[in-house]
């Protein structure tokens, strides 16, 4: 399927660095810092341009308006940090998880058929796909502020803890039936630093699945699932390509 939209303005400026940072494994500290600094230079430029141009209300303009409000806690630097975080976290994650979701549906034709018969079930399926197929193993590293015991494991203040939602999402005590709503999965993490893009991700996945079911009724994998290469360029888990026919 071809994308007929023009590429986002500035794409050449940020995309190579975004891809470097999301796949940082194997790079030197200097390479990682150079990519980060490039995005940190780009973000204030983007903000300044948004301020200068009259344009549609968007998240950046909304946050900038808030940062100009007398007494606001949000600063212009915070808005720039938000842009950098979004550029890193908001691109390959959804792209790759779309591949995961489609691969899962195409290798479970009975489930695909059920969704085609009852598209109202797509939002529930989206959350189940987020739970069932781990895009990433771990979330941000947390540091314990006080001593506590969790499921018999003693954790002391100052200990680093790496939550593994991929494992929690397969907890047989929590996930017992398939048609669960709400779905208490932890694919987006938990707490104040849980994924900012969760709503966007849910919406995008639902739209992709719906359009695919409507436009390509005969879609199927063009190569056996077992032979598909996995993307080794990022710590995210997803097929590197997904050849299909219809
Ligand atoms: C399938 C897609 C995605 C998954 C599975 C995912 C998952 C996660 C996870 C597990 C975290 C860490 C949460 C924690 O440490 O507790 C996170 C953080 C974050 N995500 Fe996502 N994400 C996805 C897509 C996106 C998108 C599309 C955006 C932006 C549009 C985004 C923006 C962010 C940001 C900014 C953070 C850092 C939040 C913070 O530290 O306060 N993510 N995401």
Short mmCIF file of C-alpha atoms and ligand atoms in Angstrom, two decimals:
data_model
loop_
_atom_site.label_atom_id
_atom_site.label_comp_id
_atom_site.label_asym_id
_atom_site.label_seq_id
_atom_site.Cartn_x
_atom_site.Cartn_y
_atom_site.Cartn_z
CA UNK A 1 0.00 0.00 0.00
CA UNK A 2 1.49 3.37 -0.96
CA UNK A 3 1.52 6.46 1.24
CA UNK A 4 0.45 9.43 -0.88
CA UNK A 5 0.98 12.08 1.78
CA UNK A 6 4.02 14.34 1.46
CA UNK A 7 6.68 13.54 4.09
CA UNK A 8 6.39 15.60 7.28
CA UNK A 9 8.33 18.87 6.97
CA UNK A 10 11.75 18.64 8.62
CA UNK A 11 11.74 14.83 8.36
CA UNK A 12 15.28 14.74 6.98
CA UNK A 13 16.47 16.79 9.94
CA UNK A 14 15.08 14.57 12.69
CA UNK A 15 14.46 11.09 11.30
CA UNK A 16 18.09 9.83 11.05
CA UNK A 17 18.71 10.90 14.66
CA UNK A 18 15.41 9.47 15.85
CA UNK A 19 16.36 6.12 14.31
CA UNK A 20 19.86 6.29 15.81
CA UNK A 21 18.49 6.91 19.29
CA UNK A 22 15.78 4.25 19.23
CA UNK A 23 18.35 1.71 18.07
CA UNK A 24 21.23 2.98 20.19
CA UNK A 25 22.56 -0.54 20.95
CA UNK A 26 26.12 -0.95 19.69
CA UNK A 27 26.80 2.76 19.23
CA UNK A 28 29.48 4.72 21.03
CA UNK A 29 28.56 7.28 23.67
CA UNK A 30 29.72 10.07 21.29
CA UNK A 31 27.46 8.82 18.49
CA UNK A 32 24.47 8.68 20.82
CA UNK A 33 25.18 12.15 22.22
CA UNK A 34 25.64 13.60 18.71
CA UNK A 35 22.18 12.30 17.70
CA UNK A 36 20.62 13.61 20.90
CA UNK A 37 22.24 17.03 20.46
CA UNK A 38 21.00 17.19 16.86
CA UNK A 39 17.42 16.66 18.07
CA UNK A 40 17.97 19.16 20.89
CA UNK A 41 19.03 21.73 18.25
CA UNK A 42 16.11 20.88 16.00
CA UNK A 43 13.36 21.11 18.66
CA UNK A 44 13.77 24.84 19.53
CA UNK A 45 13.94 25.65 15.79
CA UNK A 46 10.67 23.83 15.25
CA UNK A 47 9.09 25.65 18.18
CA UNK A 48 10.26 29.05 16.90
CA UNK A 49 8.88 28.27 13.45
CA UNK A 50 5.53 27.21 14.93
CA UNK A 51 5.33 30.50 16.81
CA UNK A 52 6.17 32.55 13.72
CA UNK A 53 3.67 30.81 11.42
CA UNK A 54 -0.07 30.96 11.74
CA UNK A 55 -1.19 27.38 11.72
CA UNK A 56 -3.69 24.91 13.08
CA UNK A 57 -3.84 24.35 16.82
CA UNK A 58 -1.57 21.40 17.65
CA UNK A 59 0.07 19.99 20.78
CA UNK A 60 3.21 22.08 20.45
CA UNK A 61 1.24 25.33 20.04
CA UNK A 62 -1.01 24.34 22.95
CA UNK A 63 1.98 23.69 25.23
CA UNK A 64 3.68 26.92 24.10
CA UNK A 65 0.54 28.90 24.94
CA UNK A 66 0.55 27.30 28.42
CA UNK A 67 4.27 28.11 28.90
CA UNK A 68 3.52 31.80 28.19
CA UNK A 69 0.73 31.95 30.80
CA UNK A 70 1.86 34.07 33.78
CA UNK A 71 2.70 31.75 36.68
CA UNK A 72 2.84 28.63 34.45
CA UNK A 73 5.12 25.84 35.67
CA UNK A 74 5.79 24.68 32.13
CA UNK A 75 8.79 26.40 30.51
CA UNK A 76 9.79 26.76 26.88
CA UNK A 77 12.66 24.33 27.55
CA UNK A 78 10.11 21.78 28.81
CA UNK A 79 8.24 22.10 25.51
CA UNK A 80 11.51 21.50 23.62
CA UNK A 81 12.20 18.40 25.79
CA UNK A 82 8.69 17.15 25.03
CA UNK A 83 9.35 17.51 21.29
CA UNK A 84 12.62 15.55 21.60
CA UNK A 85 10.94 12.78 23.65
CA UNK A 86 8.11 12.50 21.13
CA UNK A 87 10.50 12.39 18.18
CA UNK A 88 12.39 9.50 19.77
CA UNK A 89 9.50 7.52 21.25
CA UNK A 90 6.69 8.21 18.81
CA UNK A 91 7.83 6.90 15.45
CA UNK A 92 9.29 3.42 15.25
CA UNK A 93 7.28 2.12 18.20
CA UNK A 94 3.95 2.37 16.39
CA UNK A 95 5.38 1.43 13.04
CA UNK A 96 6.87 -1.76 14.45
CA UNK A 97 3.93 -2.69 16.60
CA UNK A 98 1.68 -2.35 13.55
CA UNK A 99 3.86 -5.06 11.97
CA UNK A 100 3.54 -7.22 15.11
CA UNK A 101 -0.24 -6.80 15.22
CA UNK A 102 -0.69 -7.63 11.53
CA UNK A 103 1.64 -10.64 11.70
CA UNK A 104 -0.33 -11.98 14.66
CA UNK A 105 -3.67 -11.51 12.89
CA UNK A 106 -2.40 -13.01 9.64
CA UNK A 107 -1.13 -16.09 11.47
CA UNK A 108 -4.46 -16.43 13.36
CA UNK A 109 -6.97 -16.35 10.47
CA UNK A 110 -9.82 -17.41 12.79
CA UNK A 111 -9.31 -14.24 14.85
CA UNK A 112 -9.02 -12.13 11.71
CA UNK A 113 -12.27 -13.64 10.46
CA UNK A 114 -13.99 -12.86 13.78
CA UNK A 115 -12.94 -9.22 13.55
CA UNK A 116 -14.13 -9.00 9.97
CA UNK A 117 -17.53 -10.35 11.08
CA UNK A 118 -17.65 -8.01 14.08
CA UNK A 119 -15.51 -4.86 13.61
CA UNK A 120 -16.92 -3.46 16.87
CA UNK A 121 -14.45 -5.83 18.55
CA UNK A 122 -11.40 -4.05 17.07
CA UNK A 123 -10.63 -1.80 20.10
CA UNK A 124 -10.69 -4.85 22.43
CA UNK A 125 -8.47 -6.73 19.98
CA UNK A 126 -6.01 -3.82 19.87
CA UNK A 127 -5.45 -4.03 23.63
CA UNK A 128 -5.21 -7.80 23.51
CA UNK A 129 -2.59 -7.50 20.76
CA UNK A 130 -0.66 -5.00 22.89
CA UNK A 131 -0.72 -7.50 25.77
CA UNK A 132 -0.07 -10.66 23.81
CA UNK A 133 2.79 -9.44 21.58
CA UNK A 134 5.58 -7.74 23.51
CA UNK A 135 7.06 -4.86 21.53
CA UNK A 136 9.62 -4.25 24.26
CA UNK A 137 10.76 -6.29 27.22
CA UNK A 138 11.43 -3.65 29.83
CA UNK A 139 10.34 -0.13 30.79
CA UNK A 140 12.50 2.65 32.22
CA UNK A 141 14.71 1.55 35.12
CA UNK A 142 13.12 2.50 38.44
CA UNK A 143 15.03 3.29 41.63
CA UNK A 144 13.37 2.31 44.92
CA UNK A 145 12.88 5.25 47.32
CA UNK A 146 12.27 3.03 50.35
CA UNK A 147 12.69 -0.59 51.49
CA UNK A 148 9.79 -2.88 50.64
CA UNK A 149 8.93 -6.49 49.85
CA UNK A 150 7.18 -7.41 46.61
CA UNK A 151 5.99 -11.01 46.13
CA UNK A 152 8.58 -12.18 48.66
CA UNK A 153 11.42 -10.26 47.01
CA UNK A 154 13.18 -7.79 49.32
CA UNK A 155 13.93 -4.48 47.57
CA UNK A 156 16.01 -1.87 49.37
CA UNK A 157 16.03 1.92 48.98
CA UNK A 158 18.42 2.80 46.15
CA UNK A 159 18.03 -0.58 44.37
CA UNK A 160 17.48 -0.35 40.61
CA UNK A 161 14.44 -2.29 39.44
CA UNK A 162 13.69 -3.17 35.83
CA UNK A 163 9.99 -3.93 35.36
CA UNK A 164 9.34 -6.48 32.60
CA UNK A 165 5.82 -5.94 31.24
CA UNK A 166 6.37 -8.67 28.64
CA UNK A 167 6.39 -11.12 31.55
CA UNK A 168 3.67 -9.42 33.63
CA UNK A 169 1.41 -9.44 30.57
CA UNK A 170 1.51 -13.25 30.58
CA UNK A 171 0.68 -13.57 34.29
CA UNK A 172 -1.81 -16.47 34.36
CA UNK A 173 -3.39 -15.09 37.54
CA UNK A 174 -4.24 -11.76 35.88
CA UNK A 175 -5.15 -12.89 32.37
CA UNK A 176 -7.62 -15.70 32.39
CA UNK A 177 -10.16 -14.93 29.71
CA UNK A 178 -9.72 -13.69 26.16
CA UNK A 179 -12.51 -11.14 25.79
CA UNK A 180 -11.50 -8.98 28.72
CA UNK A 181 -12.46 -5.34 28.94
CA UNK A 182 -10.87 -3.39 30.42
CA UNK A 183 -7.61 -5.17 29.77
CA UNK A 184 -5.20 -4.56 32.70
CA UNK A 185 -2.03 -5.14 30.62
CA UNK A 186 1.18 -3.20 31.26
CA UNK A 187 2.39 -2.77 27.67
CA UNK A 188 2.54 1.01 28.23
CA UNK A 189 4.17 0.81 31.66
CA UNK A 190 2.53 2.20 34.77
CA UNK A 191 2.55 5.32 36.93
CA UNK A 192 3.62 8.90 36.23
CA UNK A 193 5.98 7.88 33.42
CA UNK A 194 3.62 5.53 31.64
CA UNK A 195 3.61 5.91 27.86
CA UNK A 196 2.44 9.34 26.69
CA UNK A 197 1.52 7.92 23.29
CA UNK A 198 -0.83 5.16 24.53
CA UNK A 199 -4.03 6.80 23.22
CA UNK A 200 -2.47 7.61 19.86
CA UNK A 201 -1.15 4.06 19.56
CA UNK A 202 -4.55 2.53 20.32
CA UNK A 203 -6.23 4.83 17.80
CA UNK A 204 -3.66 4.20 15.04
CA UNK A 205 -3.74 0.42 15.46
CA UNK A 206 -7.54 0.38 15.39
CA UNK A 207 -7.60 2.47 12.20
CA UNK A 208 -4.96 0.31 10.50
CA UNK A 209 -6.81 -2.92 11.31
CA UNK A 210 -10.18 -1.49 10.29
CA UNK A 211 -8.92 -0.13 6.95
CA UNK A 212 -7.12 -3.37 6.21
CA UNK A 213 -10.20 -5.47 6.87
CA UNK A 214 -12.35 -3.20 4.71
CA UNK A 215 -9.96 -2.57 1.80
CA UNK A 216 -8.07 -5.86 1.55
CA UNK A 217 -10.48 -8.69 2.30
CA UNK A 218 -8.17 -11.36 0.86
CA UNK A 219 -4.95 -10.24 2.59
CA UNK A 220 -2.54 -13.02 3.56
CA UNK A 221 1.18 -13.49 4.21
CA UNK A 222 3.19 -13.87 1.01
CA UNK A 223 5.97 -15.79 2.81
CA UNK A 224 5.85 -18.33 5.62
CA UNK A 225 5.85 -16.58 9.01
CA UNK A 226 8.81 -18.70 10.19
CA UNK A 227 11.04 -17.30 7.43
CA UNK A 228 10.39 -13.61 8.18
CA UNK A 229 13.48 -11.69 9.32
CA UNK A 230 13.30 -9.84 12.66
CA UNK A 231 14.44 -6.23 12.92
CA UNK A 232 17.79 -6.34 14.71
CA UNK A 233 18.40 -2.58 14.56
CA UNK A 234 16.41 -1.69 17.68
CA UNK A 235 15.70 -3.29 21.07
CA UNK A 236 12.05 -3.32 19.98
CA UNK A 237 10.79 -6.71 18.80
CA UNK A 238 9.11 -6.70 15.38
CA UNK A 239 9.42 -8.23 11.91
CA UNK A 240 11.83 -6.31 9.67
CA UNK A 241 9.39 -6.65 6.78
CA UNK A 242 5.96 -8.12 6.26
CA UNK A 243 5.33 -9.24 2.67
CA UNK A 244 1.60 -9.73 2.01
CA UNK A 245 -0.64 -10.40 -0.99
CA UNK A 246 -4.36 -9.97 -1.59
C1 LIG B 1 3.07 0.06 20.54
C2 LIG B 1 3.50 1.30 20.78
C3 LIG B 1 4.11 1.72 22.09
C4 LIG B 1 4.45 0.99 23.20
C5 LIG B 1 4.27 -0.51 23.45
C6 LIG B 1 5.01 1.93 24.15
C7 LIG B 1 5.46 1.57 25.42
C8 LIG B 1 6.07 2.45 26.29
C9 LIG B 1 6.63 2.06 27.56
C10 LIG B 1 6.63 0.65 28.15
C11 LIG B 1 7.14 3.18 28.13
C12 LIG B 1 7.87 3.28 29.47
C13 LIG B 1 6.86 3.44 30.57
C14 LIG B 1 7.47 3.29 31.94
O1 LIG B 1 8.68 3.40 32.08
O2 LIG B 1 6.70 3.03 32.88
C15 LIG B 1 6.90 4.28 27.22
C16 LIG B 1 7.28 5.60 27.46
C17 LIG B 1 7.03 6.63 26.60
N1 LIG B 1 6.34 6.58 25.42
FE1 LIG B 1 5.61 4.90 24.54
N2 LIG B 1 5.01 3.19 23.61
C18 LIG B 1 4.47 3.11 22.36
C19 LIG B 1 4.26 4.16 21.47
C20 LIG B 1 4.51 5.49 21.75
C21 LIG B 1 4.15 6.61 20.90
C22 LIG B 1 3.44 6.47 19.54
C23 LIG B 1 4.57 7.75 21.52
C24 LIG B 1 4.45 9.19 21.12
C25 LIG B 1 3.59 9.67 20.24
C26 LIG B 1 5.19 7.35 22.77
C27 LIG B 1 5.74 8.22 23.69
C28 LIG B 1 6.32 7.85 24.87
C29 LIG B 1 7.00 8.77 25.76
C30 LIG B 1 7.21 10.27 25.54
C31 LIG B 1 7.44 8.02 26.85
C32 LIG B 1 8.21 8.52 28.09
C33 LIG B 1 7.21 8.90 29.16
C34 LIG B 1 7.89 9.41 30.42
O3 LIG B 1 9.05 9.05 30.67
O4 LIG B 1 7.27 10.20 31.15
N3 LIG B 1 5.13 5.98 22.88
N4 LIG B 1 6.23 3.82 26.11
#
